[in-house]
Short mmCIF file of C-alpha atoms in Angstrom, two decimals:
data_model
loop_
_atom_site.label_atom_id
_atom_site.label_comp_id
_atom_site.label_asym_id
_atom_site.label_seq_id
_atom_site.Cartn_x
_atom_site.Cartn_y
_atom_site.Cartn_z
CA MET A 1 148.84 83.48 142.18
CA GLY A 2 149.55 87.34 143.64
CA THR A 3 152.72 89.30 144.47
CA ASN A 4 151.07 90.80 147.76
CA PRO A 5 154.24 92.11 150.00
CA PHE A 6 154.06 90.24 153.83
CA ARG A 7 151.30 89.68 155.57
CA PRO A 8 151.07 87.99 158.90
CA HIS A 9 148.09 84.99 158.51
CA THR A 10 144.71 86.48 160.32
CA GLU A 11 144.74 83.48 162.56
CA ASN A 12 147.46 83.87 163.76
CA PRO A 13 149.36 86.85 162.88
CA ASP A 14 152.10 86.75 166.10
CA ALA A 15 153.35 84.23 165.44
CA THR A 16 153.27 84.17 161.82
CA ALA A 17 155.18 87.99 162.71
CA ARG A 18 158.13 87.08 164.84
CA GLY A 19 158.94 84.38 162.29
CA TYR A 20 159.43 85.95 159.62
CA LEU A 21 161.77 88.85 161.47
CA ARG A 22 163.56 87.06 163.48
CA TYR A 23 164.77 85.61 160.37
CA LYS A 24 165.30 88.45 158.72
CA GLU A 25 167.26 89.55 161.78
CA ILE A 26 169.83 86.58 161.68
CA LEU A 27 170.25 86.88 157.57
CA THR A 28 170.84 90.61 157.78
CA TYR A 29 173.04 89.77 161.04
CA ILE A 30 175.09 86.94 159.39
CA ASP A 31 175.26 88.58 155.81
CA ARG A 32 177.06 91.96 157.15
CA ASP A 33 178.95 90.39 160.83
CA TYR A 34 179.55 86.46 160.01
CA VAL A 35 184.15 86.08 159.84
CA ASP A 36 183.20 84.72 156.06
CA SER A 37 181.51 85.90 153.10
CA VAL A 38 178.74 84.41 152.48
CA ASP A 39 175.98 83.31 150.02
CA ALA A 40 172.48 85.25 151.30
CA ASP A 41 170.55 84.06 148.55
CA GLY A 42 172.16 80.90 148.69
CA LEU A 43 171.31 80.83 152.55
CA THR A 44 167.64 81.73 152.01
CA ASN A 45 167.17 78.83 148.94
CA TYR A 46 167.98 76.33 151.49
CA ALA A 47 166.36 77.48 154.50
CA VAL A 48 163.68 77.60 152.17
CA ALA A 49 163.90 74.57 151.02
CA GLN A 50 164.35 72.56 155.03
CA LEU A 51 160.89 74.85 155.73
CA LEU A 52 159.48 73.15 153.33
CA GLY A 53 160.53 69.68 153.45
CA LYS A 54 159.15 69.63 157.22
CA LEU A 55 155.11 70.89 155.41
CA ASP A 56 155.10 67.03 152.37
CA PRO A 57 156.98 66.19 149.65
CA HIS A 58 154.98 68.02 147.12
CA SER A 59 155.01 71.63 148.36
CA VAL A 60 158.29 73.18 146.59
CA TYR A 61 159.83 76.74 145.61
CA ILE A 62 160.84 77.06 142.31
CA PRO A 63 163.85 79.78 141.26
CA ALA A 64 162.73 82.48 139.16
CA LYS A 65 166.01 80.72 136.34
CA ASP A 66 164.10 77.36 136.28
CA ARG A 67 160.58 78.33 136.00
CA ASP A 68 160.14 78.94 132.00
CA GLN A 69 162.36 74.86 132.42
CA VAL A 70 159.38 73.85 134.60
CA ASP A 71 156.59 75.44 132.70
CA ALA A 72 158.03 73.79 129.40
CA PHE A 73 156.52 70.64 130.16
CA LEU A 74 152.69 71.42 129.77
CA GLN A 75 152.92 73.84 128.01
CA SER A 76 151.52 73.01 123.57
CA SER A 77 154.73 74.22 122.57
CA PHE A 78 158.16 75.74 122.91
CA ASP A 79 161.16 76.96 120.82
CA GLY A 80 163.91 74.95 119.18
CA ALA A 81 166.08 74.03 116.74
CA GLY A 82 163.81 70.90 116.70
CA VAL A 83 166.29 67.73 117.33
CA ASP A 84 166.01 64.65 119.12
CA PHE A 85 170.37 63.02 120.18
CA ASN A 86 171.10 60.20 122.11
CA PHE A 87 174.06 60.86 124.22
CA PHE A 88 177.13 57.64 123.61
CA ARG A 89 180.66 58.30 125.10
CA ASP A 90 180.09 61.66 125.59
CA THR A 91 178.80 62.61 122.07
CA ALA A 92 175.71 63.62 121.18
CA THR A 93 174.39 61.88 117.51
CA VAL A 94 171.30 62.69 115.97
CA ILE A 95 168.45 60.31 116.30
CA ALA A 96 165.54 62.62 114.10
CA THR A 97 164.70 65.58 113.81
CA LEU A 98 161.04 67.14 114.02
CA PRO A 99 159.35 67.14 110.83
CA GLY A 100 158.92 70.30 109.72
CA GLY A 101 161.31 71.61 111.67
CA PRO A 102 164.74 74.15 111.62
CA ALA A 103 167.11 71.70 112.10
CA GLU A 104 165.00 69.00 108.99
CA ALA A 105 164.91 72.28 107.29
CA ALA A 106 168.78 73.01 107.58
CA GLY A 107 170.27 69.97 106.67
CA LEU A 108 171.10 68.30 109.67
CA LEU A 109 170.44 64.40 109.88
CA PRO A 110 169.97 61.20 111.53
CA GLY A 111 173.76 59.98 112.43
CA ASP A 112 174.75 63.73 112.46
CA GLN A 113 177.12 64.46 115.69
CA LEU A 114 177.06 67.60 117.31
CA LEU A 115 180.12 69.24 118.12
CA ARG A 116 179.63 72.76 118.77
CA ALA A 117 176.23 74.55 119.20
CA GLY A 118 177.37 78.73 119.12
CA THR A 119 180.38 78.85 120.55
CA GLN A 120 179.74 76.06 123.40
CA SER A 121 181.45 73.06 122.99
CA ILE A 122 179.33 69.83 123.09
CA ALA A 123 181.07 66.77 122.74
CA GLY A 124 183.68 66.07 124.76
CA ALA A 125 182.48 69.23 127.08
CA HIS A 126 180.49 66.49 129.52
CA LEU A 127 177.49 67.50 129.45
CA SER A 128 173.71 66.77 130.50
CA THR A 129 171.15 66.01 128.42
CA ALA A 130 169.27 68.76 129.93
CA GLN A 131 172.14 71.29 129.18
CA VAL A 132 172.57 70.63 125.49
CA MET A 133 168.40 70.96 125.24
CA GLN A 134 169.24 74.26 126.84
CA LEU A 135 171.68 75.07 124.23
CA LEU A 136 169.25 73.73 121.25
CA ARG A 137 166.14 75.65 122.47
CA GLY A 138 165.94 79.57 122.92
CA PRO A 139 163.25 82.49 121.70
CA ARG A 140 161.42 82.05 117.90
CA GLY A 141 163.94 83.16 115.08
CA SER A 142 166.81 83.37 116.99
CA ALA A 143 169.93 82.52 115.38
CA LEU A 144 171.62 79.18 116.15
CA SER A 145 175.13 78.16 114.58
CA LEU A 146 176.31 74.35 115.21
CA LEU A 147 178.95 72.24 113.86
CA VAL A 148 178.41 68.42 113.31
CA ALA A 149 180.27 65.52 112.27
CA ARG A 150 179.08 63.55 109.54
CA PRO A 151 180.09 60.08 108.67
CA THR A 152 179.99 60.41 104.91
CA GLN A 153 182.00 63.59 105.11
CA PRO A 154 185.08 63.78 106.00
CA GLN A 155 185.11 67.69 107.53
CA PRO A 156 182.90 68.81 110.16
CA LEU A 157 180.09 70.85 108.61
CA ALA A 158 178.51 74.38 110.15
CA ILE A 159 174.48 74.56 110.09
CA ARG A 160 172.90 77.65 110.48
CA LEU A 161 169.11 77.95 111.28
CA ASN A 162 166.53 80.14 112.80
CA ARG A 163 164.78 78.50 115.97
CA GLY A 164 161.11 77.85 115.79
CA ARG A 165 158.08 77.48 117.23
CA LEU A 166 157.89 73.38 117.95
CA PRO A 167 154.26 71.55 118.87
CA ASN A 168 155.08 69.94 122.33
CA ASN A 169 152.25 67.06 121.97
CA SER A 170 151.49 65.30 125.11
CA VAL A 171 149.10 62.67 123.29
CA GLU A 172 150.69 60.28 121.38
CA PRO A 173 149.32 59.43 117.77
CA GLY A 174 146.24 57.05 118.04
CA ALA A 175 146.68 53.16 116.46
CA LEU A 176 143.85 50.22 115.57
CA LEU A 177 145.16 47.22 117.06
CA ASP A 178 145.18 43.57 116.15
CA ASP A 179 141.17 43.75 114.68
CA SER A 180 141.11 46.61 113.51
CA GLN A 181 138.20 47.44 116.01
CA THR A 182 140.68 48.37 119.17
CA GLY A 183 141.71 51.43 119.56
CA TYR A 184 145.08 53.03 121.53
CA ILE A 185 145.71 56.13 122.77
CA LYS A 186 148.64 57.23 125.23
CA ILE A 187 148.59 60.44 127.55
CA ASN A 188 152.07 60.89 128.37
CA ARG A 189 150.70 64.26 131.24
CA PHE A 190 147.74 66.64 130.97
CA ALA A 191 149.70 69.80 129.36
CA ALA A 192 147.83 72.91 127.82
CA ASN A 193 146.53 71.31 124.71
CA THR A 194 146.06 67.78 126.18
CA TYR A 195 142.36 67.72 125.94
CA GLU A 196 141.96 69.02 122.06
CA GLU A 197 144.98 66.01 121.28
CA PHE A 198 142.82 63.17 122.92
CA LYS A 199 139.57 64.72 121.21
CA ALA A 200 141.38 64.50 116.91
CA GLN A 201 143.27 61.85 118.42
CA LEU A 202 139.33 59.52 119.15
CA ALA A 203 137.61 61.26 116.39
CA ASP A 204 140.26 60.32 113.71
CA LEU A 205 139.97 56.40 115.02
CA GLN A 206 136.06 56.58 115.24
CA ARG A 207 136.02 57.33 111.78
CA GLN A 208 138.28 54.42 111.31
CA GLY A 209 135.47 51.99 112.92
CA LEU A 210 136.93 52.66 116.46
CA LYS A 211 134.56 50.24 118.66
CA ARG A 212 136.76 49.43 121.52
CA LEU A 213 139.67 51.87 123.57
CA VAL A 214 143.00 51.11 125.61
CA LEU A 215 143.24 54.14 127.33
CA ASP A 216 147.26 54.15 128.45
CA LEU A 217 148.35 56.50 131.68
CA ARG A 218 151.44 54.86 132.16
CA GLY A 219 154.41 56.90 133.52
CA ASN A 220 151.98 59.86 132.63
CA PRO A 221 153.05 62.39 136.28
CA GLY A 222 150.04 64.63 136.01
CA GLY A 223 149.53 67.74 135.13
CA TYR A 224 146.67 70.02 134.50
CA LEU A 225 143.30 68.91 136.89
CA ASP A 226 140.90 70.43 134.49
CA ARG A 227 142.62 68.41 131.49
CA ALA A 228 142.48 65.51 133.36
CA THR A 229 138.49 65.93 134.52
CA ARG A 230 137.70 67.60 130.85
CA LEU A 231 139.25 64.16 129.64
CA ALA A 232 136.89 62.22 132.52
CA ASP A 233 133.82 64.04 131.19
CA GLU A 234 133.98 62.72 127.36
CA PHE A 235 133.58 59.11 129.40
CA ILE A 236 131.41 59.77 132.78
CA ALA A 237 128.06 60.11 131.59
CA GLY A 238 125.05 62.61 133.43
CA SER A 239 126.01 64.94 136.24
CA ARG A 240 127.77 62.08 138.43
CA LYS A 241 131.46 63.72 140.59
CA ILE A 242 134.93 63.45 139.29
CA VAL A 243 136.68 64.56 142.15
CA TYR A 244 136.48 66.72 144.89
CA THR A 245 139.51 68.27 147.16
CA ALA A 246 139.10 69.38 150.89
CA GLY A 247 141.50 72.21 152.30
CA LYS A 248 142.29 74.03 155.15
CA GLU A 249 140.79 76.96 153.74
CA GLU A 250 137.09 77.12 152.00
CA GLN A 251 138.45 78.57 149.15
CA TYR A 252 140.36 75.26 148.01
CA ASN A 253 137.31 73.30 148.41
CA SER A 254 135.71 71.98 144.97
CA GLN A 255 133.46 69.81 144.06
CA THR A 256 133.61 68.81 139.68
CA TYR A 257 131.26 67.12 138.09
CA ALA A 258 130.44 65.95 134.80
CA HIS A 259 127.96 67.62 132.76
CA VAL A 260 128.89 67.21 128.98
CA ALA A 261 127.34 64.78 126.64
CA GLY A 262 131.01 63.49 125.86
CA ASP A 263 132.13 60.66 122.56
CA TRP A 264 133.15 58.06 124.69
CA GLU A 265 130.57 57.55 127.54
CA GLN A 266 128.85 53.90 126.52
CA GLN A 267 131.51 52.04 124.60
CA PRO A 268 134.27 49.53 126.68
CA LEU A 269 137.07 51.10 128.04
CA VAL A 270 139.99 50.19 129.48
CA VAL A 271 143.12 52.48 131.77
CA LEU A 272 146.71 50.69 131.61
CA VAL A 273 148.31 52.14 134.88
CA ASP A 274 151.75 51.41 136.68
CA GLU A 275 153.72 52.96 139.71
CA ASN A 276 154.69 55.87 137.71
CA SER A 277 150.56 57.58 136.76
CA ALA A 278 150.52 59.91 139.30
CA SER A 279 148.37 63.30 140.32
CA ALA A 280 145.44 63.86 137.63
CA ALA A 281 146.27 60.60 136.24
CA GLU A 282 145.14 58.88 139.20
CA VAL A 283 142.24 61.07 139.02
CA LEU A 284 141.08 60.34 136.56
CA ALA A 285 141.18 56.85 136.69
CA GLY A 286 140.31 56.74 140.02
CA ALA A 287 136.99 58.50 139.11
CA LEU A 288 136.62 55.99 136.22
CA GLN A 289 136.49 52.84 138.62
CA ASP A 290 134.25 54.21 141.42
CA HIS A 291 131.78 54.69 138.35
CA ASP A 292 132.59 51.48 137.11
CA ARG A 293 133.23 53.51 133.61
CA ALA A 294 136.36 51.04 133.01
CA LEU A 295 138.46 47.93 134.21
CA LEU A 296 141.94 49.37 135.66
CA VAL A 297 144.47 47.27 134.38
CA GLY A 298 148.47 46.95 135.49
CA ARG A 299 149.88 48.49 138.92
CA ARG A 300 149.02 50.49 141.93
CA THR A 301 149.48 54.33 140.99
CA PHE A 302 152.42 56.38 142.67
CA GLY A 303 149.76 57.87 144.98
CA LYS A 304 149.70 61.45 145.09
CA GLY A 305 146.46 62.83 146.02
CA LEU A 306 147.54 66.82 147.79
CA VAL A 307 146.94 69.73 145.26
CA GLN A 308 149.08 72.50 145.12
CA GLN A 309 148.69 76.14 144.48
CA PRO A 310 151.03 78.09 142.48
CA ILE A 311 151.94 81.64 143.94
CA ALA A 312 154.50 84.21 142.21
CA LEU A 313 156.97 85.86 144.11
CA GLN A 314 158.21 89.07 144.17
CA GLU A 315 161.43 88.37 143.62
CA GLY A 316 160.29 86.17 139.79
CA GLY A 317 160.61 82.97 141.58
CA GLU A 318 157.07 80.80 142.36
CA LEU A 319 156.05 79.09 145.84
CA ARG A 320 154.15 75.67 144.31
CA LEU A 321 152.23 75.47 147.89
CA THR A 322 150.22 72.38 148.86
CA VAL A 323 146.64 73.85 149.58
CA ALA A 324 144.18 70.93 149.64
CA ARG A 325 143.64 66.92 149.04
CA TYR A 326 142.26 65.42 146.07
CA TYR A 327 138.79 62.55 147.21
CA THR A 328 137.57 60.29 144.30
CA PRO A 329 133.93 60.33 144.16
CA VAL A 330 133.24 57.73 146.62
CA GLY A 331 135.24 59.61 149.05
CA ARG A 332 138.92 57.78 148.18
CA CYS A 333 141.78 59.61 149.04
CA ILE A 334 144.43 59.00 146.63
CA GLN A 335 147.70 60.18 148.22
CA LYS A 336 150.30 57.58 150.01
CA PRO A 337 151.54 58.10 153.41
CA TYR A 338 154.26 60.54 154.42
CA GLY A 339 156.14 62.31 157.09
CA PRO A 340 158.67 65.51 157.10
CA ASP A 341 161.84 62.77 156.03
CA ARG A 342 161.67 63.21 152.37
CA ALA A 343 164.13 61.03 151.64
CA SER A 344 161.50 58.24 152.92
CA TYR A 345 158.91 58.75 151.22
CA ASN A 346 161.17 58.63 147.61
CA ARG A 347 162.58 55.07 148.14
CA GLU A 348 158.57 54.09 148.96
CA LEU A 349 158.71 53.20 144.85
CA THR A 350 162.07 51.01 145.33
CA GLU A 351 160.00 49.27 148.72
CA ARG A 352 157.17 48.35 146.74
CA GLN A 353 159.71 46.62 144.61
CA GLN A 354 161.82 45.23 147.24
CA HIS A 355 159.05 43.17 148.64
CA GLY A 356 157.46 42.42 145.84
CA GLU A 357 154.84 44.55 144.79
CA LEU A 358 156.00 45.07 141.18
CA ASN A 359 155.67 41.10 140.57
CA SER A 360 152.77 40.27 142.47
CA ALA A 361 149.58 41.22 143.15
CA ASP A 362 149.09 39.44 146.39
CA SER A 363 152.48 42.04 147.49
CA VAL A 364 150.00 44.73 147.48
CA ARG A 365 150.17 46.66 150.42
CA VAL A 366 147.91 49.84 150.91
CA ALA A 367 147.89 51.97 154.00
CA PRO A 368 145.15 50.09 156.21
CA GLY A 369 141.80 52.39 155.94
CA PRO A 370 138.07 52.09 154.96
CA GLN A 371 136.10 50.16 152.51
CA PHE A 372 134.93 52.25 150.13
CA ARG A 373 132.01 50.48 147.63
CA THR A 374 131.80 51.79 143.41
CA ASP A 375 129.03 52.53 142.04
CA HIS A 376 128.01 49.13 141.39
CA GLY A 377 129.09 47.43 144.76
CA ARG A 378 132.41 45.93 144.11
CA VAL A 379 135.04 47.12 147.15
CA VAL A 380 137.47 49.49 146.34
CA TYR A 381 140.78 51.39 149.22
CA GLY A 382 141.99 54.29 149.52
CA GLY A 383 145.65 54.75 151.13
CA GLY A 384 147.83 54.91 149.00
CA GLY A 385 147.22 55.41 144.77
CA ILE A 386 144.37 53.25 142.82
CA THR A 387 144.50 49.47 142.72
CA PRO A 388 143.76 48.39 139.55
CA ASP A 389 141.32 46.05 138.47
CA VAL A 390 143.65 43.76 136.65
CA PHE A 391 147.06 43.22 137.94
CA VAL A 392 150.10 42.54 135.32
CA ALA A 393 153.45 42.07 137.02
CA ARG A 394 156.64 44.42 135.51
CA ASP A 395 158.68 43.24 133.11
CA THR A 396 161.90 41.82 135.03
CA VAL A 397 164.01 42.30 132.42
CA LEU A 398 163.26 45.95 131.06
CA HIS A 399 164.53 46.28 134.62
CA SER A 400 167.34 44.57 135.04
CA ALA A 401 170.29 46.34 135.43
CA TYR A 402 172.06 44.68 132.53
CA TYR A 403 169.13 46.76 130.45
CA THR A 404 168.90 49.41 132.25
CA ARG A 405 172.83 50.07 132.21
CA LEU A 406 172.27 49.27 128.26
CA GLN A 407 170.06 51.77 127.73
CA ASN A 408 171.58 54.57 130.44
CA LEU A 409 174.66 54.60 128.36
CA GLY A 410 172.99 55.73 124.86
CA VAL A 411 174.34 52.06 123.90
CA LEU A 412 170.97 50.40 122.11
CA HIS A 413 170.35 53.49 120.54
CA ALA A 414 173.70 54.09 119.34
CA TYR A 415 174.51 50.73 117.58
CA ALA A 416 170.91 51.31 116.23
CA LEU A 417 171.83 54.64 114.85
CA THR A 418 175.13 52.46 113.80
CA PHE A 419 173.07 49.95 111.89
CA TYR A 420 170.90 52.19 110.42
CA GLN A 421 173.62 54.46 108.47
CA ARG A 422 175.10 51.23 107.39
CA HIS A 423 171.75 49.80 105.88
CA LYS A 424 170.31 53.12 104.81
CA THR A 425 170.16 52.29 101.21
CA GLU A 426 168.66 48.65 102.16
CA LEU A 427 166.01 50.44 104.32
CA ALA A 428 164.75 52.63 101.81
CA GLY A 429 163.33 50.37 100.08
CA LEU A 430 161.60 48.80 102.16
CA ARG A 431 158.04 49.96 103.08
CA PHE A 432 157.68 50.00 107.07
CA ALA A 433 154.32 46.84 106.95
CA GLN A 434 157.42 45.25 105.15
CA TYR A 435 159.80 46.05 107.76
CA GLN A 436 157.79 45.09 110.53
CA ALA A 437 157.23 41.44 109.08
CA VAL A 438 160.46 40.30 107.73
CA PHE A 439 163.23 42.31 109.95
CA ARG A 440 165.07 40.21 112.49
CA VAL A 441 167.89 41.64 114.61
CA THR A 442 170.27 38.63 114.38
CA ASP A 443 172.92 37.26 117.01
CA THR A 444 175.20 39.29 115.20
CA GLU A 445 173.69 42.21 115.50
CA LEU A 446 173.55 41.30 119.51
CA ASP A 447 177.45 40.80 118.75
CA GLY A 448 177.63 44.41 117.67
CA LEU A 449 175.73 45.53 120.43
CA VAL A 450 177.66 43.86 123.28
CA ARG A 451 181.23 45.41 121.50
CA GLN A 452 179.34 48.87 121.35
CA ALA A 453 178.13 48.21 125.09
CA ALA A 454 182.58 47.72 125.63
CA LEU A 455 183.86 50.88 124.45
CA ALA A 456 181.49 52.18 126.86
CA GLY A 457 183.06 50.82 129.60
CA MET A 458 180.50 47.52 130.44
CA ARG A 459 182.33 44.37 130.75
CA PRO A 460 180.68 41.39 128.51
CA ASN A 461 178.05 39.36 130.51
CA PRO A 462 176.93 36.46 128.29
CA VAL A 463 174.43 35.36 130.72
CA ALA A 464 172.61 38.72 131.32
CA LEU A 465 172.51 39.01 127.29
CA ARG A 466 170.75 35.64 126.91
CA ARG A 467 167.85 36.72 129.49
CA CYS A 468 167.94 40.18 128.17
CA ALA A 469 167.91 39.10 124.05
CA PRO A 470 163.81 39.22 123.61
CA ALA A 471 164.08 43.15 124.65
CA LEU A 472 167.72 43.66 123.22
CA ARG A 473 166.06 42.57 119.60
CA ASN A 474 162.65 44.48 120.03
CA CYS A 475 164.02 47.84 121.59
CA LEU A 476 166.98 47.27 118.77
CA LYS A 477 164.27 46.74 115.71
CA ALA A 478 162.30 49.76 117.25
CA ASN A 479 164.89 52.48 117.50
CA ILE A 480 166.36 51.53 113.42
CA ALA A 481 162.83 52.21 113.02
CA ARG A 482 162.56 55.17 114.47
CA SER A 483 165.87 56.07 112.37
CA ALA A 484 164.52 55.11 109.09
CA TYR A 485 160.47 55.65 109.66
CA GLY A 486 160.41 58.06 111.92
CA PRO A 487 158.61 57.98 115.82
CA GLU A 488 155.29 56.31 115.50
CA ALA A 489 157.12 53.22 113.74
CA ALA A 490 159.23 52.55 116.94
CA ARG A 491 156.22 52.71 119.10
CA ALA A 492 154.23 50.49 116.23
CA ILE A 493 157.27 47.90 117.29
CA LEU A 494 157.15 48.46 120.77
CA ARG A 495 153.08 47.84 121.41
CA GLU A 496 153.77 44.09 119.65
CA ASP A 497 155.73 43.53 122.80
CA ASP A 498 153.72 44.72 125.44
CA PRO A 499 152.80 42.05 127.89
CA GLU A 500 150.56 44.74 129.52
CA LEU A 501 148.99 46.04 126.64
CA GLN A 502 148.43 43.02 125.52
CA GLN A 503 146.47 42.31 128.80
CA ALA A 504 144.35 45.25 128.14
CA LEU A 505 143.82 44.20 124.53
CA HIS A 506 142.22 40.61 125.99
CA VAL A 507 140.56 42.18 129.14
CA VAL A 508 138.53 45.40 126.87
CA GLN A 509 137.58 42.24 123.84
CA ASP A 510 136.17 40.61 126.90
CA SER A 511 132.40 40.54 126.47
CA THR A 512 131.89 38.72 130.10
CA ALA A 513 134.69 40.18 131.97
CA GLN A 514 133.07 43.49 131.35
CA LEU A 515 129.30 42.47 132.50
CA ALA A 516 130.65 40.41 135.40
CA LEU A 517 132.36 44.02 136.33
CA LEU A 518 131.10 46.62 135.10
CA GLY A 519 127.22 45.76 134.94
CA ASP A 520 124.39 46.53 136.67
CA LYS A 521 123.35 44.90 139.93
#
């Protein structure tokens, strides 16, 4: 990373210098002589985007104003109010407050509607979720004034708080499932503190008697490669290779090996992946598969195997330039094919769905290429992502147009909050274990959900409702539990109705499958 002034590349100095001077000259003429006033900065951003678009899908320019927001995704904490909210009919309603955070301390409650933050109106202002999040975030210690509507109060309430430092965990709390010996840990991204968070969760489960582990990498878009390789080292014994990179410049060629005695090198391990597992998540999954250390369950991963180098620019922006490719230990290239047309690249996941790959293992298509063999002789392929050992079809109900629209309109969260407000006293009298065992979402609640959806302009669809009813009941039960008992309660309920997780639990407990696929040959 650096901020050095422009210097032509030593291998092609004339061409690089000519291009630089030509662009500088043309932009100068446009800015000075063009018939209308122009936004020179905007033109430059457009030109840079077009330039990078000719390279690959992952080389990008990040303007200075966006760097903090982009970087925050991979940090272990951030400054803010500690509010989780749902948008429904252009109204932001508090779902939960972070325990110990400024909003909780100031008295904000689930069900409160955010009317204004500072001088900025929220209700009816047609703001996006990201815009409201930016209003709530700010430097630690800075003051934030909120005006909220509370269902039990006739007048809006003014709430004042000072923003604080809030955890931004990348690893969800671990849990022991079914027989209380199989553990489950989900990693949402590879951020600054991911390795330490994982170690803490694993140690806690081990103290409770952990014998088998399911590691969930579904939806994990990647992040810091070194956090993923440190995690791989926890599972891979000896000094075996984890990943290597190869680029045009020798400085970007690297090989990473296991080198520490990990905490889970011999015990049964299954890894969940899907089409949204990408980059560093694919590096981890590929290394575990190549060394026959784990069985992979789910669907073919995204296929992002390009390495980006962050380069700080003088004006405060950042260039993330692809400088190398990732390869798994046996030599598989993770990256799926791409060309100059980014739109086609971005449609690739939709095309997987259209030709049936997400519903049938027989429809999986990868680019033709050589076969590779794992440590124990199993055949694996490169050419676009990591193909799991055990295929599980995507739940068509959860991705149906009806269910997806209910989610996108905020209807499910909105109805769950309404239900929670009406039944807060009864729910307070139930322990979560009782709620989990006995609470059922009835047809009456589903009818209420349909009425709530109608308020958002969604017409009733009895056929789609019947098809989605089991998933809707489970989702509503989880959302109500989140308001009443916290986010981990919601996750526990959703895990019960997760077909991919249930398949992973079956596989990790199947000693015959473990021996057949992972045993010495």
